[in-house]
Amino acid sequence: MDNNTKITMLTIKEAASLVEGLTEYRVRQMCINNQIPHIMAGKKYLINRDKFLSYLRGETV
């Protein structure tokens, strides 16, 4: 990976705001059920923006 390549991580609120009609509750449930790739930073879920959008497009992650 190139050192200049930034990985954008989103909070649940930020991820939900990317998609009209997608609630924070639903994004949280997707994390809890391991439907979307995420990491835990303390008690917060952080979601990789690119992988999240790929998942929503139906692409394999």
mmCIF file with all atom_site columns, N, CA and C in Angstrom:
data_model
loop_
_atom_site.group_PDB
_atom_site.id
_atom_site.type_symbol
_atom_site.label_atom_id
_atom_site.label_alt_id
_atom_site.label_comp_id
_atom_site.label_asym_id
_atom_site.label_entity_id
_atom_site.label_seq_id
_atom_site.pdbx_PDB_ins_code
_atom_site.Cartn_x
_atom_site.Cartn_y
_atom_site.Cartn_z
_atom_site.occupancy
_atom_site.B_iso_or_equiv
_atom_site.pdbx_formal_charge
_atom_site.auth_seq_id
_atom_site.auth_comp_id
_atom_site.auth_asym_id
_atom_site.auth_atom_id
_atom_site.pdbx_PDB_model_num
ATOM 1   N N  . MET A 1 1  ? 0.846   -1.185 0.000  1.00 0.00 ? 1  MET A N  1
ATOM 2   C CA . MET A 1 1  ? 0.000   0.000  0.000  1.00 0.00 ? 1  MET A CA 1
ATOM 3   C C  . MET A 1 1  ? 0.885   1.239  0.000  1.00 0.00 ? 1  MET A C  1
ATOM 4   N N  . ASP A 1 2  ? 0.534   2.176  -0.814 1.00 0.00 ? 2  ASP A N  1
ATOM 5   C CA . ASP A 1 2  ? 1.266   3.432  -0.911 1.00 0.00 ? 2  ASP A CA 1
ATOM 6   C C  . ASP A 1 2  ? 1.083   4.228  0.373  1.00 0.00 ? 2  ASP A C  1
ATOM 7   N N  . ASN A 1 3  ? 2.140   4.825  0.871  1.00 0.00 ? 3  ASN A N  1
ATOM 8   C CA . ASN A 1 3  ? 2.070   5.597  2.111  1.00 0.00 ? 3  ASN A CA 1
ATOM 9   C C  . ASN A 1 3  ? 1.147   6.807  1.995  1.00 0.00 ? 3  ASN A C  1
ATOM 10  N N  . ASN A 1 4  ? 0.891   7.269  0.778  1.00 0.00 ? 4  ASN A N  1
ATOM 11  C CA . ASN A 1 4  ? 0.032   8.436  0.584  1.00 0.00 ? 4  ASN A CA 1
ATOM 12  C C  . ASN A 1 4  ? -1.436  8.068  0.440  1.00 0.00 ? 4  ASN A C  1
ATOM 13  N N  . THR A 1 5  ? -1.743  6.784  0.423  1.00 0.00 ? 5  THR A N  1
ATOM 14  C CA . THR A 1 5  ? -3.118  6.335  0.294  1.00 0.00 ? 5  THR A CA 1
ATOM 15  C C  . THR A 1 5  ? -3.801  6.417  1.651  1.00 0.00 ? 5  THR A C  1
ATOM 16  N N  . LYS A 1 6  ? -4.838  7.240  1.721  1.00 0.00 ? 6  LYS A N  1
ATOM 17  C CA . LYS A 1 6  ? -5.568  7.377  2.983  1.00 0.00 ? 6  LYS A CA 1
ATOM 18  C C  . LYS A 1 6  ? -6.777  6.463  2.974  1.00 0.00 ? 6  LYS A C  1
ATOM 19  N N  . ILE A 1 7  ? -7.029  5.871  4.101  1.00 0.00 ? 7  ILE A N  1
ATOM 20  C CA . ILE A 1 7  ? -8.219  5.049  4.283  1.00 0.00 ? 7  ILE A CA 1
ATOM 21  C C  . ILE A 1 7  ? -9.214  5.891  5.070  1.00 0.00 ? 7  ILE A C  1
ATOM 22  N N  . THR A 1 8  ? -10.405 6.025  4.531  1.00 0.00 ? 8  THR A N  1
ATOM 23  C CA . THR A 1 8  ? -11.426 6.820  5.191  1.00 0.00 ? 8  THR A CA 1
ATOM 24  C C  . THR A 1 8  ? -12.338 5.903  5.998  1.00 0.00 ? 8  THR A C  1
ATOM 25  N N  . MET A 1 9  ? -12.396 6.164  7.293  1.00 0.00 ? 9  MET A N  1
ATOM 26  C CA . MET A 1 9  ? -13.267 5.401  8.169  1.00 0.00 ? 9  MET A CA 1
ATOM 27  C C  . MET A 1 9  ? -14.430 6.295  8.586  1.00 0.00 ? 9  MET A C  1
ATOM 28  N N  . LEU A 1 10 ? -15.593 5.703  8.683  1.00 0.00 ? 10 LEU A N  1
ATOM 29  C CA . LEU A 1 10 ? -16.808 6.441  9.024  1.00 0.00 ? 10 LEU A CA 1
ATOM 30  C C  . LEU A 1 10 ? -17.388 5.964  10.339 1.00 0.00 ? 10 LEU A C  1
ATOM 31  N N  . THR A 1 11 ? -17.991 6.881  11.055 1.00 0.00 ? 11 THR A N  1
ATOM 32  C CA . THR A 1 11 ? -18.784 6.493  12.214 1.00 0.00 ? 11 THR A CA 1
ATOM 33  C C  . THR A 1 11 ? -20.125 5.981  11.698 1.00 0.00 ? 11 THR A C  1
ATOM 34  N N  . ILE A 1 12 ? -20.911 5.410  12.572 1.00 0.00 ? 12 ILE A N  1
ATOM 35  C CA . ILE A 1 12 ? -22.234 4.929  12.178 1.00 0.00 ? 12 ILE A CA 1
ATOM 36  C C  . ILE A 1 12 ? -23.074 6.082  11.635 1.00 0.00 ? 12 ILE A C  1
ATOM 37  N N  . LYS A 1 13 ? -23.011 7.215  12.299 1.00 0.00 ? 13 LYS A N  1
ATOM 38  C CA . LYS A 1 13 ? -23.785 8.385  11.862 1.00 0.00 ? 13 LYS A CA 1
ATOM 39  C C  . LYS A 1 13 ? -23.364 8.832  10.463 1.00 0.00 ? 13 LYS A C  1
ATOM 40  N N  . GLU A 1 14 ? -22.071 8.881  10.217 1.00 0.00 ? 14 GLU A N  1
ATOM 41  C CA . GLU A 1 14 ? -21.566 9.298  8.905  1.00 0.00 ? 14 GLU A CA 1
ATOM 42  C C  . GLU A 1 14 ? -21.960 8.293  7.821  1.00 0.00 ? 14 GLU A C  1
ATOM 43  N N  . ALA A 1 15 ? -21.864 7.000  8.133  1.00 0.00 ? 15 ALA A N  1
ATOM 44  C CA . ALA A 1 15 ? -22.224 5.960  7.160  1.00 0.00 ? 15 ALA A CA 1
ATOM 45  C C  . ALA A 1 15 ? -23.708 6.048  6.810  1.00 0.00 ? 15 ALA A C  1
ATOM 46  N N  . ALA A 1 16 ? -24.544 6.235  7.813  1.00 0.00 ? 16 ALA A N  1
ATOM 47  C CA . ALA A 1 16 ? -25.988 6.331  7.570  1.00 0.00 ? 16 ALA A CA 1
ATOM 48  C C  . ALA A 1 16 ? -26.323 7.559  6.738  1.00 0.00 ? 16 ALA A C  1
ATOM 49  N N  . SER A 1 17 ? -25.581 8.642  6.913  1.00 0.00 ? 17 SER A N  1
ATOM 50  C CA . SER A 1 17 ? -25.879 9.872  6.177  1.00 0.00 ? 17 SER A CA 1
ATOM 51  C C  . SER A 1 17 ? -25.513 9.772  4.700  1.00 0.00 ? 17 SER A C  1
ATOM 52  N N  . LEU A 1 18 ? -24.706 8.777  4.327  1.00 0.00 ? 18 LEU A N  1
ATOM 53  C CA . LEU A 1 18 ? -24.334 8.601  2.921  1.00 0.00 ? 18 LEU A CA 1
ATOM 54  C C  . LEU A 1 18 ? -25.477 8.062  2.078  1.00 0.00 ? 18 LEU A C  1
ATOM 55  N N  . VAL A 1 19 ? -26.421 7.386  2.726  1.00 0.00 ? 19 VAL A N  1
ATOM 56  C CA . VAL A 1 19 ? -27.483 6.709  1.989  1.00 0.00 ? 19 VAL A CA 1
ATOM 57  C C  . VAL A 1 19 ? -28.838 7.182  2.494  1.00 0.00 ? 19 VAL A C  1
ATOM 58  N N  . GLU A 1 20 ? -29.599 7.778  1.612  1.00 0.00 ? 20 GLU A N  1
ATOM 59  C CA . GLU A 1 20 ? -30.922 8.240  2.010  1.00 0.00 ? 20 GLU A CA 1
ATOM 60  C C  . GLU A 1 20 ? -31.793 7.039  2.375  1.00 0.00 ? 20 GLU A C  1
ATOM 61  N N  . GLY A 1 21 ? -32.431 7.116  3.523  1.00 0.00 ? 21 GLY A N  1
ATOM 62  C CA . GLY A 1 21 ? -33.307 6.050  3.973  1.00 0.00 ? 21 GLY A CA 1
ATOM 63  C C  . GLY A 1 21 ? -32.623 5.017  4.859  1.00 0.00 ? 21 GLY A C  1
ATOM 64  N N  . LEU A 1 22 ? -31.313 5.087  4.978  1.00 0.00 ? 22 LEU A N  1
ATOM 65  C CA . LEU A 1 22 ? -30.585 4.150  5.835  1.00 0.00 ? 22 LEU A CA 1
ATOM 66  C C  . LEU A 1 22 ? -30.407 4.800  7.204  1.00 0.00 ? 22 LEU A C  1
ATOM 67  N N  . THR A 1 23 ? -30.880 4.120  8.230  1.00 0.00 ? 23 THR A N  1
ATOM 68  C CA . THR A 1 23 ? -30.835 4.698  9.577  1.00 0.00 ? 23 THR A CA 1
ATOM 69  C C  . THR A 1 23 ? -29.570 4.275  10.311 1.00 0.00 ? 23 THR A C  1
ATOM 70  N N  . GLU A 1 24 ? -29.226 5.049  11.324 1.00 0.00 ? 24 GLU A N  1
ATOM 71  C CA . GLU A 1 24 ? -28.089 4.706  12.175 1.00 0.00 ? 24 GLU A CA 1
ATOM 72  C C  . GLU A 1 24 ? -28.330 3.358  12.847 1.00 0.00 ? 24 GLU A C  1
ATOM 73  N N  . TYR A 1 25 ? -29.572 3.106  13.257 1.00 0.00 ? 25 TYR A N  1
ATOM 74  C CA . TYR A 1 25 ? -29.915 1.836  13.898 1.00 0.00 ? 25 TYR A CA 1
ATOM 75  C C  . TYR A 1 25 ? -29.581 0.672  12.958 1.00 0.00 ? 25 TYR A C  1
ATOM 76  N N  . ARG A 1 26 ? -29.955 0.802  11.684 1.00 0.00 ? 26 ARG A N  1
ATOM 77  C CA . ARG A 1 26 ? -29.721 -0.278 10.722 1.00 0.00 ? 26 ARG A CA 1
ATOM 78  C C  . ARG A 1 26 ? -28.224 -0.488 10.478 1.00 0.00 ? 26 ARG A C  1
ATOM 79  N N  . VAL A 1 27 ? -27.468 0.596  10.365 1.00 0.00 ? 27 VAL A N  1
ATOM 80  C CA . VAL A 1 27 ? -26.022 0.472  10.168 1.00 0.00 ? 27 VAL A CA 1
ATOM 81  C C  . VAL A 1 27 ? -25.390 -0.216 11.376 1.00 0.00 ? 27 VAL A C  1
ATOM 82  N N  . ARG A 1 28 ? -25.829 0.153  12.584 1.00 0.00 ? 28 ARG A N  1
ATOM 83  C CA . ARG A 1 28 ? -25.314 -0.481 13.802 1.00 0.00 ? 28 ARG A CA 1
ATOM 84  C C  . ARG A 1 28 ? -25.627 -1.979 13.788 1.00 0.00 ? 28 ARG A C  1
ATOM 85  N N  . GLN A 1 29 ? -26.841 -2.349 13.394 1.00 0.00 ? 29 GLN A N  1
ATOM 86  C CA . GLN A 1 29 ? -27.223 -3.756 13.335 1.00 0.00 ? 29 GLN A CA 1
ATOM 87  C C  . GLN A 1 29 ? -26.386 -4.513 12.305 1.00 0.00 ? 29 GLN A C  1
ATOM 88  N N  . MET A 1 30 ? -26.066 -3.854 11.195 1.00 0.00 ? 30 MET A N  1
ATOM 89  C CA . MET A 1 30 ? -25.222 -4.471 10.177 1.00 0.00 ? 30 MET A CA 1
ATOM 90  C C  . MET A 1 30 ? -23.827 -4.756 10.736 1.00 0.00 ? 30 MET A C  1
ATOM 91  N N  . CYS A 1 31 ? -23.327 -3.863 11.580 1.00 0.00 ? 31 CYS A N  1
ATOM 92  C CA . CYS A 1 31 ? -22.028 -4.090 12.226 1.00 0.00 ? 31 CYS A CA 1
ATOM 93  C C  . CYS A 1 31 ? -22.120 -5.233 13.227 1.00 0.00 ? 31 CYS A C  1
ATOM 94  N N  . ILE A 1 32 ? -23.125 -5.193 14.072 1.00 0.00 ? 32 ILE A N  1
ATOM 95  C CA . ILE A 1 32 ? -23.293 -6.219 15.110 1.00 0.00 ? 32 ILE A CA 1
ATOM 96  C C  . ILE A 1 32 ? -23.409 -7.605 14.480 1.00 0.00 ? 32 ILE A C  1
ATOM 97  N N  . ASN A 1 33 ? -24.117 -7.696 13.345 1.00 0.00 ? 33 ASN A N  1
ATOM 98  C CA . ASN A 1 33 ? -24.324 -8.973 12.662 1.00 0.00 ? 33 ASN A CA 1
ATOM 99  C C  . ASN A 1 33 ? -23.202 -9.309 11.673 1.00 0.00 ? 33 ASN A C  1
ATOM 100 N N  . ASN A 1 34 ? -22.125 -8.507 11.703 1.00 0.00 ? 34 ASN A N  1
ATOM 101 C CA . ASN A 1 34 ? -20.979 -8.717 10.811 1.00 0.00 ? 34 ASN A CA 1
ATOM 102 C C  . ASN A 1 34 ? -21.359 -8.763 9.339  1.00 0.00 ? 34 ASN A C  1
ATOM 103 N N  . GLN A 1 35 ? -22.344 -7.964 8.956  1.00 0.00 ? 35 GLN A N  1
ATOM 104 C CA . GLN A 1 35 ? -22.735 -7.881 7.547  1.00 0.00 ? 35 GLN A CA 1
ATOM 105 C C  . GLN A 1 35 ? -21.812 -6.944 6.780  1.00 0.00 ? 35 GLN A C  1
ATOM 106 N N  . ILE A 1 36 ? -21.235 -5.968 7.473  1.00 0.00 ? 36 ILE A N  1
ATOM 107 C CA . ILE A 1 36 ? -20.311 -5.041 6.834  1.00 0.00 ? 36 ILE A CA 1
ATOM 108 C C  . ILE A 1 36 ? -18.995 -5.048 7.599  1.00 0.00 ? 36 ILE A C  1
ATOM 109 N N  . PRO A 1 37 ? -17.885 -4.918 6.880  1.00 0.00 ? 37 PRO A N  1
ATOM 110 C CA . PRO A 1 37 ? -16.584 -4.890 7.561  1.00 0.00 ? 37 PRO A CA 1
ATOM 111 C C  . PRO A 1 37 ? -16.465 -3.651 8.436  1.00 0.00 ? 37 PRO A C  1
ATOM 112 N N  . HIS A 1 38 ? -15.963 -3.834 9.638  1.00 0.00 ? 38 HIS A N  1
ATOM 113 C CA . HIS A 1 38 ? -15.809 -2.714 10.566 1.00 0.00 ? 38 HIS A CA 1
ATOM 114 C C  . HIS A 1 38 ? -14.728 -3.060 11.583 1.00 0.00 ? 38 HIS A C  1
ATOM 115 N N  . ILE A 1 39 ? -14.288 -2.044 12.297 1.00 0.00 ? 39 ILE A N  1
ATOM 116 C CA . ILE A 1 39 ? -13.392 -2.263 13.425 1.00 0.00 ? 39 ILE A CA 1
ATOM 117 C C  . ILE A 1 39 ? -13.988 -1.542 14.630 1.00 0.00 ? 39 ILE A C  1
ATOM 118 N N  . MET A 1 40 ? -13.562 -1.947 15.797 1.00 0.00 ? 40 MET A N  1
ATOM 119 C CA . MET A 1 40 ? -14.002 -1.284 17.015 1.00 0.00 ? 40 MET A CA 1
ATOM 120 C C  . MET A 1 40 ? -12.875 -0.384 17.500 1.00 0.00 ? 40 MET A C  1
ATOM 121 N N  . ALA A 1 41 ? -13.211 0.850  17.787 1.00 0.00 ? 41 ALA A N  1
ATOM 122 C CA . ALA A 1 41 ? -12.272 1.786  18.399 1.00 0.00 ? 41 ALA A CA 1
ATOM 123 C C  . ALA A 1 41 ? -12.901 2.152  19.735 1.00 0.00 ? 41 ALA A C  1
ATOM 124 N N  . GLY A 1 42 ? -12.505 1.433  20.761 1.00 0.00 ? 42 GLY A N  1
ATOM 125 C CA . GLY A 1 42 ? -13.182 1.571  22.045 1.00 0.00 ? 42 GLY A CA 1
ATOM 126 C C  . GLY A 1 42 ? -14.578 0.993  21.907 1.00 0.00 ? 42 GLY A C  1
ATOM 127 N N  . LYS A 1 43 ? -15.575 1.806  22.137 1.00 0.00 ? 43 LYS A N  1
ATOM 128 C CA . LYS A 1 43 ? -16.969 1.366  21.991 1.00 0.00 ? 43 LYS A CA 1
ATOM 129 C C  . LYS A 1 43 ? -17.569 1.789  20.659 1.00 0.00 ? 43 LYS A C  1
ATOM 130 N N  . LYS A 1 44 ? -16.779 2.478  19.840 1.00 0.00 ? 44 LYS A N  1
ATOM 131 C CA . LYS A 1 44 ? -17.283 2.979  18.560 1.00 0.00 ? 44 LYS A CA 1
ATOM 132 C C  . LYS A 1 44 ? -17.004 2.003  17.429 1.00 0.00 ? 44 LYS A C  1
ATOM 133 N N  . TYR A 1 45 ? -17.979 1.894  16.544 1.00 0.00 ? 45 TYR A N  1
ATOM 134 C CA . TYR A 1 45 ? -17.785 1.152  15.313 1.00 0.00 ? 45 TYR A CA 1
ATOM 135 C C  . TYR A 1 45 ? -17.222 2.106  14.276 1.00 0.00 ? 45 TYR A C  1
ATOM 136 N N  . LEU A 1 46 ? -16.174 1.678  13.582 1.00 0.00 ? 46 LEU A N  1
ATOM 137 C CA . LEU A 1 46 ? -15.635 2.449  12.476 1.00 0.00 ? 46 LEU A CA 1
ATOM 138 C C  . LEU A 1 46 ? -15.729 1.592  11.222 1.00 0.00 ? 46 LEU A C  1
ATOM 139 N N  . ILE A 1 47 ? -16.274 2.178  10.171 1.00 0.00 ? 47 ILE A N  1
ATOM 140 C CA . ILE A 1 47 ? -16.588 1.459  8.951  1.00 0.00 ? 47 ILE A CA 1
ATOM 141 C C  . ILE A 1 47 ? -15.748 2.029  7.812  1.00 0.00 ? 47 ILE A C  1
ATOM 142 N N  . ASN A 1 48 ? -15.069 1.152  7.082  1.00 0.00 ? 48 ASN A N  1
ATOM 143 C CA . ASN A 1 48 ? -14.288 1.578  5.928  1.00 0.00 ? 48 ASN A CA 1
ATOM 144 C C  . ASN A 1 48 ? -15.253 2.073  4.848  1.00 0.00 ? 48 ASN A C  1
ATOM 145 N N  . ARG A 1 49 ? -15.093 3.334  4.455  1.00 0.00 ? 49 ARG A N  1
ATOM 146 C CA . ARG A 1 49 ? -16.025 3.969  3.513  1.00 0.00 ? 49 ARG A CA 1
ATOM 147 C C  . ARG A 1 49 ? -16.096 3.216  2.177  1.00 0.00 ? 49 ARG A C  1
ATOM 148 N N  . ASP A 1 50 ? -14.943 2.886  1.601  1.00 0.00 ? 50 ASP A N  1
ATOM 149 C CA . ASP A 1 50 ? -14.927 2.229  0.293  1.00 0.00 ? 50 ASP A CA 1
ATOM 150 C C  . ASP A 1 50 ? -15.578 0.845  0.336  1.00 0.00 ? 50 ASP A C  1
ATOM 151 N N  . LYS A 1 51 ? -15.263 0.080  1.378  1.00 0.00 ? 51 LYS A N  1
ATOM 152 C CA . LYS A 1 51 ? -15.848 -1.263 1.492  1.00 0.00 ? 51 LYS A CA 1
ATOM 153 C C  . LYS A 1 51 ? -17.348 -1.196 1.765  1.00 0.00 ? 51 LYS A C  1
ATOM 154 N N  . PHE A 1 52 ? -17.771 -0.191 2.547  1.00 0.00 ? 52 PHE A N  1
ATOM 155 C CA . PHE A 1 52 ? -19.185 -0.007 2.842  1.00 0.00 ? 52 PHE A CA 1
ATOM 156 C C  . PHE A 1 52 ? -19.962 0.302  1.562  1.00 0.00 ? 52 PHE A C  1
ATOM 157 N N  . LEU A 1 53 ? -19.443 1.220  0.763  1.00 0.00 ? 53 LEU A N  1
ATOM 158 C CA . LEU A 1 53 ? -20.117 1.578  -0.479 1.00 0.00 ? 53 LEU A CA 1
ATOM 159 C C  . LEU A 1 53 ? -20.115 0.410  -1.463 1.00 0.00 ? 53 LEU A C  1
ATOM 160 N N  . SER A 1 54 ? -19.035 -0.369 -1.505 1.00 0.00 ? 54 SER A N  1
ATOM 161 C CA . SER A 1 54 ? -18.990 -1.551 -2.362 1.00 0.00 ? 54 SER A CA 1
ATOM 162 C C  . SER A 1 54 ? -20.052 -2.560 -1.929 1.00 0.00 ? 54 SER A C  1
ATOM 163 N N  . TYR A 1 55 ? -20.187 -2.745 -0.618 1.00 0.00 ? 55 TYR A N  1
ATOM 164 C CA . TYR A 1 55 ? -21.196 -3.668 -0.090 1.00 0.00 ? 55 TYR A CA 1
ATOM 165 C C  . TYR A 1 55 ? -22.598 -3.230 -0.508 1.00 0.00 ? 55 TYR A C  1
ATOM 166 N N  . LEU A 1 56 ? -22.866 -1.932 -0.414 1.00 0.00 ? 56 LEU A N  1
ATOM 167 C CA . LEU A 1 56 ? -24.187 -1.428 -0.760 1.00 0.00 ? 56 LEU A CA 1
ATOM 168 C C  . LEU A 1 56 ? -24.473 -1.550 -2.263 1.00 0.00 ? 56 LEU A C  1
ATOM 169 N N  . ARG A 1 57 ? -23.420 -1.542 -3.069 1.00 0.00 ? 57 ARG A N  1
ATOM 170 C CA . ARG A 1 57 ? -23.573 -1.714 -4.520 1.00 0.00 ? 57 ARG A CA 1
ATOM 171 C C  . ARG A 1 57 ? -23.747 -3.183 -4.888 1.00 0.00 ? 57 ARG A C  1
ATOM 172 N N  . GLY A 1 58 ? -23.556 -4.073 -3.909 1.00 0.00 ? 58 GLY A N  1
ATOM 173 C CA . GLY A 1 58 ? -23.691 -5.506 -4.165 1.00 0.00 ? 58 GLY A CA 1
ATOM 174 C C  . GLY A 1 58 ? -22.406 -6.154 -4.628 1.00 0.00 ? 58 GLY A C  1
ATOM 175 N N  . GLU A 1 59 ? -21.299 -5.415 -4.545 1.00 0.00 ? 59 GLU A N  1
ATOM 176 C CA . GLU A 1 59 ? -20.015 -5.975 -4.937 1.00 0.00 ? 59 GLU A CA 1
ATOM 177 C C  . GLU A 1 59 ? -19.485 -6.829 -3.797 1.00 0.00 ? 59 GLU A C  1
ATOM 178 N N  . THR A 1 60 ? -18.692 -7.836 -4.140 1.00 0.00 ? 60 THR A N  1
ATOM 179 C CA . THR A 1 60 ? -18.112 -8.657 -3.087 1.00 0.00 ? 60 THR A CA 1
ATOM 180 C C  . THR A 1 60 ? -17.004 -7.896 -2.405 1.00 0.00 ? 60 THR A C  1
ATOM 181 N N  . VAL A 1 61 ? -16.927 -8.037 -1.085 1.00 0.00 ? 61 VAL A N  1
ATOM 182 C CA . VAL A 1 61 ? -15.955 -7.284 -0.290 1.00 0.00 ? 61 VAL A CA 1
ATOM 183 C C  . VAL A 1 61 ? -14.740 -8.122 -0.028 1.00 0.00 ? 61 VAL A C  1
#
